Coordinates of C-alpha atoms in Angstrom, one line a residue:
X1 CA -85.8 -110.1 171.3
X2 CA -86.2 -111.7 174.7
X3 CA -86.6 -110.1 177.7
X4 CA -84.6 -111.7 181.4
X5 CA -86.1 -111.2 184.3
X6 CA -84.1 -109.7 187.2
X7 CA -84.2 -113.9 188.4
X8 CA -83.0 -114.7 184.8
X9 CA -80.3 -113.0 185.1
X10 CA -79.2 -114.4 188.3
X11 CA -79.8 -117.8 187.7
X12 CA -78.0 -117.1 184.0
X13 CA -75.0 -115.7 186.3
X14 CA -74.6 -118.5 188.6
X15 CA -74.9 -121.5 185.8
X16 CA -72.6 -119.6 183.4
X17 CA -69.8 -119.0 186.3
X18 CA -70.3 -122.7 187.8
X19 CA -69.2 -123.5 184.1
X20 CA -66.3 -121.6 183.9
X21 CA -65.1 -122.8 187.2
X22 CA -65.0 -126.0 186.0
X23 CA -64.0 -126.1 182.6
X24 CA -62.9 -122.9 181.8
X25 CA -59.3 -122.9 179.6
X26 CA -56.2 -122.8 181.2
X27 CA -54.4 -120.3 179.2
X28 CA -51.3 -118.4 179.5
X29 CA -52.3 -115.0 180.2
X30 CA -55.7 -115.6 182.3
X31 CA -53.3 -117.0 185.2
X32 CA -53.1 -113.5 186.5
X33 CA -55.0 -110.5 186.1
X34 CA -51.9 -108.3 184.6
X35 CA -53.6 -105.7 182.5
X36 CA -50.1 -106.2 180.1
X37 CA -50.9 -109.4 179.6
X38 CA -54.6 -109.5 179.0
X39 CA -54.1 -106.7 176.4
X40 CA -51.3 -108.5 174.3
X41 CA -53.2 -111.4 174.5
X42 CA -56.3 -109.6 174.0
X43 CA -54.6 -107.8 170.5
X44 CA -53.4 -111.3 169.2
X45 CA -56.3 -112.5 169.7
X46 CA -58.1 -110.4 167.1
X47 CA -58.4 -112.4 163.9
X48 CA -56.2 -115.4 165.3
X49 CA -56.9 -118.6 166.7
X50 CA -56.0 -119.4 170.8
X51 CA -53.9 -122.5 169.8
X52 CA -51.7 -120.4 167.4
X53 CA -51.5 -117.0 169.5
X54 CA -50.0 -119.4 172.6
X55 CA -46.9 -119.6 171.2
X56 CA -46.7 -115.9 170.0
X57 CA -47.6 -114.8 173.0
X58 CA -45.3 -116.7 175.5
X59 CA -42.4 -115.5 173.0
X60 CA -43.5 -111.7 172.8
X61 CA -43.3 -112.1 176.7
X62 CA -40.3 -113.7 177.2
X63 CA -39.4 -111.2 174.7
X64 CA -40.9 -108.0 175.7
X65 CA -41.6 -108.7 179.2
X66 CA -43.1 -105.1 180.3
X67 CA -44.9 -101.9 178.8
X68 CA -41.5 -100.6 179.0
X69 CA -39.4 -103.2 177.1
X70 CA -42.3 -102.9 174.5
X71 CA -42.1 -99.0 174.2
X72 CA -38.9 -99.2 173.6
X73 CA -37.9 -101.8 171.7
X74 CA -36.6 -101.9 167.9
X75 CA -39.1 -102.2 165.2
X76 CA -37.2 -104.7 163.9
X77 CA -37.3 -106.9 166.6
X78 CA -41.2 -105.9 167.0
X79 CA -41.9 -107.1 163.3
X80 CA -39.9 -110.2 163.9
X81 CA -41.6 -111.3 166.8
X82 CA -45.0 -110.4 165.2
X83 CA -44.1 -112.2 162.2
X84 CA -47.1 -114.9 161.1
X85 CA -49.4 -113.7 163.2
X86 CA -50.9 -111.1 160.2
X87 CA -52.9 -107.7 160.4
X88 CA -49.5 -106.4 161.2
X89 CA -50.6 -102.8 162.3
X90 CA -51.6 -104.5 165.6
X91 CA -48.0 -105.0 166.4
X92 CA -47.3 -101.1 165.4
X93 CA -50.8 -100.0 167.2
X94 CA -49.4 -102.1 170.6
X95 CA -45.9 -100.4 170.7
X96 CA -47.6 -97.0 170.5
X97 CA -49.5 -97.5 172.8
X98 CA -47.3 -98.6 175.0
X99 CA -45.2 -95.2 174.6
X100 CA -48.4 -93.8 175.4
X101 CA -48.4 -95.4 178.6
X102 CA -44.7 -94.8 179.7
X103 CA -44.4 -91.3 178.4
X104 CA -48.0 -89.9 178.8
X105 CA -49.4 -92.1 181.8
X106 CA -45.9 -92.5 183.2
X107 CA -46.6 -96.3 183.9
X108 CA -50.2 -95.9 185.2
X109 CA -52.9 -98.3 183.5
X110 CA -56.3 -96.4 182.5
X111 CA -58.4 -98.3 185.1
X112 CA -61.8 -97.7 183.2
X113 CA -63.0 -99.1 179.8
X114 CA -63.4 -95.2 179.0
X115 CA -59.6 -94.4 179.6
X116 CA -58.3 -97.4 178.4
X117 CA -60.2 -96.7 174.8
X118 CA -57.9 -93.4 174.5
X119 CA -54.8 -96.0 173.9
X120 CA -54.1 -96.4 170.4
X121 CA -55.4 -99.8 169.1
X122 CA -57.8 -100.3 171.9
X123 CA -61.5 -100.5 170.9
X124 CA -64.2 -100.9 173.1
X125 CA -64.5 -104.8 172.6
X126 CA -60.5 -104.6 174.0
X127 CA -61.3 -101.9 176.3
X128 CA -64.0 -103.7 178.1
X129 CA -62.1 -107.2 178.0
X130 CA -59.3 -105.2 180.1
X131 CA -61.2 -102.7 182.2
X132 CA -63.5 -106.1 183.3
X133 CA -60.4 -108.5 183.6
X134 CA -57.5 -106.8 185.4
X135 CA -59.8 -103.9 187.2
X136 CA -62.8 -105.6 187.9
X137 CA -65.0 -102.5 185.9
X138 CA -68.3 -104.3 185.3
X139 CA -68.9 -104.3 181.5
X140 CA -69.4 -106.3 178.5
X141 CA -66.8 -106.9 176.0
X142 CA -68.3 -107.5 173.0
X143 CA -66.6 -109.6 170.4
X144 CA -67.9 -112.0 168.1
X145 CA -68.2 -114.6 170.8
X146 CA -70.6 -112.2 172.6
X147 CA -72.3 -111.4 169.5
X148 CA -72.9 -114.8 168.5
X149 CA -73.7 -116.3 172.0
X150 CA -76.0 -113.2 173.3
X151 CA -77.6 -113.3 169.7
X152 CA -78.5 -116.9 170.3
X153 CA -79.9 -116.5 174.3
X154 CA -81.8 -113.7 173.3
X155 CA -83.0 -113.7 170.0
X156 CA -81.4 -110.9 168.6
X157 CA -81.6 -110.3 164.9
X158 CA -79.6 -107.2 164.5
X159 CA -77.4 -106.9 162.1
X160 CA -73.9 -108.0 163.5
X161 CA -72.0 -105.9 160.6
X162 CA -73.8 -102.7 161.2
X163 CA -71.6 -101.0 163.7
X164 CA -74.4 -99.4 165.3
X165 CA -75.5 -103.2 166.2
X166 CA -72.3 -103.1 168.6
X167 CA -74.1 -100.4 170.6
X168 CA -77.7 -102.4 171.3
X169 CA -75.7 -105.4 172.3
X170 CA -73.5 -103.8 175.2
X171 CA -77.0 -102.3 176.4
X172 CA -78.7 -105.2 176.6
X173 CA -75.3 -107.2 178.0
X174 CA -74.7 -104.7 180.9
X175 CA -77.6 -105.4 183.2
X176 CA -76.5 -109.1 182.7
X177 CA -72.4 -109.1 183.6
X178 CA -72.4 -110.4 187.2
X179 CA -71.3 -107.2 189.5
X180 CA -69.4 -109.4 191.4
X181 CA -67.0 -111.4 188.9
X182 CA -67.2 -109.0 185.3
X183 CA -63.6 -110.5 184.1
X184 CA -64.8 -114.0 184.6
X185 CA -68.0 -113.4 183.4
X186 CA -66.5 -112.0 180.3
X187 CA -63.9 -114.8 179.5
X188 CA -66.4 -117.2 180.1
X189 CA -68.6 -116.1 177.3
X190 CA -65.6 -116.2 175.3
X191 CA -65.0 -120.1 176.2
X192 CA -69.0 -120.8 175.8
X193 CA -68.2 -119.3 171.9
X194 CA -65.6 -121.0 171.6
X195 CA -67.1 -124.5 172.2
X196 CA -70.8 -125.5 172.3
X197 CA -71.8 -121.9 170.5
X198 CA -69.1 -121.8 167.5
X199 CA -70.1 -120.4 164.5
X200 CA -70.4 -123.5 162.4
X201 CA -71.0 -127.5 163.9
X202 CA -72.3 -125.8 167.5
X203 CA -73.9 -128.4 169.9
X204 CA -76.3 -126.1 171.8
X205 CA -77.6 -129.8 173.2
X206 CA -74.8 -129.9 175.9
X207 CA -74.5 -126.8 176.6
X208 CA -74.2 -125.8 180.2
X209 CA -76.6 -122.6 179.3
X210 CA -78.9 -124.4 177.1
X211 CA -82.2 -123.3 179.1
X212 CA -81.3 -120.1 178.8
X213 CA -80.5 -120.5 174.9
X214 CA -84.0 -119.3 173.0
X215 CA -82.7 -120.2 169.7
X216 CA -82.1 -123.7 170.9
X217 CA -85.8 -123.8 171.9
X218 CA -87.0 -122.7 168.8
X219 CA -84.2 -124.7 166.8
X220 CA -83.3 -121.5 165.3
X221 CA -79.6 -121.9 165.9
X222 CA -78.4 -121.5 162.3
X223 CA -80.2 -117.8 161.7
X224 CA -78.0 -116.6 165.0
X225 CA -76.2 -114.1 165.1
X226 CA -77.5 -111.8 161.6
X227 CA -74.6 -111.0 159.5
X228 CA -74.9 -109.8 155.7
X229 CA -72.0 -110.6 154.4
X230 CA -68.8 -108.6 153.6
X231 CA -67.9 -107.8 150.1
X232 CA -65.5 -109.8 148.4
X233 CA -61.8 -109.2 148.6
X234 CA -60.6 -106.8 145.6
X235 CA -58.0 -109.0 143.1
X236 CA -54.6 -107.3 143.3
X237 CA -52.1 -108.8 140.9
X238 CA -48.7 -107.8 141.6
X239 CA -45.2 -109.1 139.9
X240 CA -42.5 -110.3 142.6
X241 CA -38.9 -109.6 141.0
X242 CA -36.6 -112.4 142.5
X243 CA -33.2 -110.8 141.8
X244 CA -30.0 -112.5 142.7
X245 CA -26.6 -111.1 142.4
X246 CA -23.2 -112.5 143.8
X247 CA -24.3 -110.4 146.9
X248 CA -27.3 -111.7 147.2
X249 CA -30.9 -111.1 146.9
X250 CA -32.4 -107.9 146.3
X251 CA -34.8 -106.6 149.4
X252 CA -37.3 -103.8 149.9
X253 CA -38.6 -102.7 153.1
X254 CA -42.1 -101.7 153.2
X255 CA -42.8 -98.1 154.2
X256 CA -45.4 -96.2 156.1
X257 CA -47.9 -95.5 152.9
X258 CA -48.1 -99.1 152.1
X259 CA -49.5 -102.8 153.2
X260 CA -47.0 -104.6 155.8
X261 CA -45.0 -101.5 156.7
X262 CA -41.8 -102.1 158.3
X263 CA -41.5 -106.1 157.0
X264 CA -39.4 -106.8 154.4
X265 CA -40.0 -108.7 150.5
X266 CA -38.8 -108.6 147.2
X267 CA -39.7 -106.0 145.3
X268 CA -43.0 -106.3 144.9
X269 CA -45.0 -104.5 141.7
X270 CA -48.5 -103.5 141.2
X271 CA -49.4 -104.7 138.0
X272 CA -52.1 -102.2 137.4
X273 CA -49.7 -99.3 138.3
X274 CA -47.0 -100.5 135.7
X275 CA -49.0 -100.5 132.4
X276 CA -50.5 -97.2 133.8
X277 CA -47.3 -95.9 133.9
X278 CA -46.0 -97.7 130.7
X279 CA -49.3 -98.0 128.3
X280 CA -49.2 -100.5 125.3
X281 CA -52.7 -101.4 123.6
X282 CA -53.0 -104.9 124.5
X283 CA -50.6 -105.5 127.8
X284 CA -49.0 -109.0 128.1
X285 CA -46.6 -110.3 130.0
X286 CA -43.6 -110.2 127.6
X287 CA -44.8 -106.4 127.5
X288 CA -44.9 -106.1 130.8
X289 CA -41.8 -107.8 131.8
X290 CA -40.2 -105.1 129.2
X291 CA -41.9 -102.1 130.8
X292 CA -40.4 -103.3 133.9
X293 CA -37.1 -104.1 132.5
X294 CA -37.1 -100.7 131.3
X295 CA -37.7 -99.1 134.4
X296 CA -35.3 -100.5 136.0
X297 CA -32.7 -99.4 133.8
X298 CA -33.9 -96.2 132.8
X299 CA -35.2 -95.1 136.7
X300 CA -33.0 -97.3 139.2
X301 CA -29.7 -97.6 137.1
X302 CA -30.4 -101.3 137.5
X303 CA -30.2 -103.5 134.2
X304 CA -31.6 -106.5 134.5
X305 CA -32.8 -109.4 132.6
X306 CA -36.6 -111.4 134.0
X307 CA -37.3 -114.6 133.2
X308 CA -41.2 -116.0 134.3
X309 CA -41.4 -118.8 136.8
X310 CA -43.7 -121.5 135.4
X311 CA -47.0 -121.9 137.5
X312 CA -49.7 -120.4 138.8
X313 CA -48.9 -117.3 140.9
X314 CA -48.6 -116.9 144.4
X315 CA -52.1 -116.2 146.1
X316 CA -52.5 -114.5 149.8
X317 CA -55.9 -113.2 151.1
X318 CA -56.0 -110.1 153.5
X319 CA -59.1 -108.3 154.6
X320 CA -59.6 -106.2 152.0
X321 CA -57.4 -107.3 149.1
X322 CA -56.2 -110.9 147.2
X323 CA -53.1 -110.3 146.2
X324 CA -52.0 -112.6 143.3
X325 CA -48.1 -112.3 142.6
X326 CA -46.5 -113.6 139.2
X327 CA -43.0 -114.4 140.1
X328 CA -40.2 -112.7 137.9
X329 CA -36.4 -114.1 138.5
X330 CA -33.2 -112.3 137.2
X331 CA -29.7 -113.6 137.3
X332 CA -27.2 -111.4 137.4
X333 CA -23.2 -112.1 136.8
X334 CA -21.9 -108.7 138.7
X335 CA -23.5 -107.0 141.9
X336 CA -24.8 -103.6 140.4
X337 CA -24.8 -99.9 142.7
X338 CA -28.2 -99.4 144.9
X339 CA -27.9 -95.6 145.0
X340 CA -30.6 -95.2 143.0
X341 CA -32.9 -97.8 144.3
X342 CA -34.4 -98.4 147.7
X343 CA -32.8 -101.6 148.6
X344 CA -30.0 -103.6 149.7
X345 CA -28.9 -107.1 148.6
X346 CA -29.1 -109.9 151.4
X347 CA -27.5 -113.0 151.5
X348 CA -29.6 -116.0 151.3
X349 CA -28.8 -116.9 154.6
X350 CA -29.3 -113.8 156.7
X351 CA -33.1 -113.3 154.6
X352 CA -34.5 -115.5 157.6
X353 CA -33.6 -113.0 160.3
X354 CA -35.2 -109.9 158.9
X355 CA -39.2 -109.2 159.7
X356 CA -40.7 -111.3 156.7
X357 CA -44.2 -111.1 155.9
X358 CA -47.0 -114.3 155.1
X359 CA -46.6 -113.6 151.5
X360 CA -42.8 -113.2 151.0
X361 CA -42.5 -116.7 152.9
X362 CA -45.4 -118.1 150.5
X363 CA -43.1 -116.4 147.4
X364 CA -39.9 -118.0 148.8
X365 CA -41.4 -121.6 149.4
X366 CA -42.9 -121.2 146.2
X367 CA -39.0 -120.4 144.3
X368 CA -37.7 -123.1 146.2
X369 CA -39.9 -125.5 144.9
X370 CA -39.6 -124.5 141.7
X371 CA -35.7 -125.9 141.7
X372 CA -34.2 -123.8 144.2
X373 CA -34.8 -126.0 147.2
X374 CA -31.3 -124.7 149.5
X375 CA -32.1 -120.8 148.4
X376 CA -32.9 -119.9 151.9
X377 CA -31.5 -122.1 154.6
X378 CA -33.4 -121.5 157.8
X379 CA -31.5 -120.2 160.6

């Protein structure tokens, strides 16, 4: 690892700033130093790209302009605004924290990146991106931008995915946020990530810091930041049961022990649980669609009659898990009782206004091209 000197660090400070000043991004939430806005922005950011939070976020605003109008709005109209952006406990983590702040902080920001991590869904990379930005608390915020860029200056070959790595890069960042301007130091590191020191096609030749930039030097760009990788998402196959009735289509809404609580889909089935729960010797899906058949009938009072859709099935990738979802479709003539399943039927056209997640749009596209195409006009 390479070691500044206290004149390093200054000069490092004044180019990096002189940067920003000039070519910094002009986005939405950096035009004032609101500690509301930095954190939404801050939250969408996580996993997302800038050009596609912009829009999300100038919509959650105009939609939840305060802490207040977020802590108590309808989790409904939470989810719907949410809806695309993904990793959807961010959007539940956000609202609790904001009744945090109204009913334990009565309205008063944490001003320290030590407070500010007692909020639910703030971590210290968002805890130092707020306490620096809207309180001027000088400390690093350590993302993948930091990791990546600081990795690079300094020739550090820690292990990024270790979370004890996060630790030895906030010590050695600390001595080098400038006292003076920590928010602007911090957003600029995120711009300098962003642009000549991506993670892939970088062009460490222009960039403003490139003295400063060891791995440049040494043309040792491509081993920066150390990362083993993550294990690879677990296959999930599920069956999606497309019921129709004269009252329309039959809708679940996720609940608290499962994946996109709150959002609304088809009922959606885990393969694996089914044929746990209904053992043949050799599963197929004719056995399986009976199994399920039967379960319906026998658990749910619901008889129905599924039919495969042709194809391959529908395929969405989450963190952990890639879910693969066979598409089963039922027609039925009457509009059969719900007491005994937990449901409603929707008409096509009102399925657009609930909370919908990524893979219930990918599984309604996917119907609608199958020879549906006007089963759910947009609103």
């Amino acid at each position: 690892m390479e070691k500044w000197s206290a004149a390093t660090i200054r000069d490092f400070r004044r180019t990096l700033l002189a940067w920003y000043d000039q070519e910094g991004r002009d986005l939405p939430w950096r035009r004032d130093h609101e500690p509301y806005h930095v954190w939404v922005s801050e939250i969408m950011l996580q996993q997302t790209q800038v050009n596609t939070v912009i829009p999300y976020y100038e919509n959650f605003m105009a939609t939840f302009p305060t802490v207040t109008a977020l802590a108590n709005a309808e989790q409904a109209d939470l989810l719907k605004a949410w809806q695309g952006l993904g990793y959807y406990s961010r959007a539940r983590n956000l609202q609790r924290a904001a009744q945090q702040l109204v009913n334990d902080y009565h309205g008063e920001w944490p001003r320290t990146a030590a407070g500010l991590a007692d909020l639910v869904g703030i971590g210290p990379y968002t805890a130092g991106a707020i306490a620096s930005i809207a309180f001027g608390e000088v400390v690093p915020a350590v993302d993948g931008n930091a990791f990546r860029v600081f990795s690079r200056l300094l020739l550090i070959d820690d292990d990024i995915a270790k979370p004890q790595t996060r630790k030895i890069f906030e010590q050695v960042i600390q001595p080098i946020v400038d006292p003076k301007r920590p928010g602007a130091f911090n957003q600029a590191i995120m711009d300098l990530g962003s642009s000549y020191m991506t993670a892939k096609n970088s062009d460490p030749a222009h960039s403003p810091v490139r003295e400063f930039d060891a791995a440049y030097q040494e043309d040792r760009v491509d081993e920066f930041p150390v990362k083993t990788k993550a294990p690879r998402p677990k296959l999930m196959p599920y069956y999606g049961l497309i019921v129709h009735s004269p009252a329309g289509y039959l809708m679940v809404q996720r609940d608290a022990n499962q994946m996109l609580t709150g959002y609304w889909t088809f009922p959606l089935v885990i393969q694996a649980e089914l044929r746990e729960a209904v053992p043949v010797d050799v599963p197929t899906l004719e056995t399986d669609i009976a199994a399920l058949e039967q379960q319906f009938s026998t658990d749910y009072q619901l008889p129905i009659g599924l039919t495969a859709v042709s194809g391959q099935p529908v395929s969405h990738t989450y963190t952990h898990q890639r879910w693969q979802v066979k598409l089963l479709v039922a027609e039925l003539a009457t509009t059969p009782s719900l007491t005994f399943y937990p449901g409603k039927w929707v008409p096509a056209a009102e399925i657009r206004a609930l909370p919908l997640p990524k893979v219930q749009e990918k599984i309604m596209t996917r119907y609608q091209n199958q020879g549906h195409p006007q089963a759910f006009p947009k609103n």
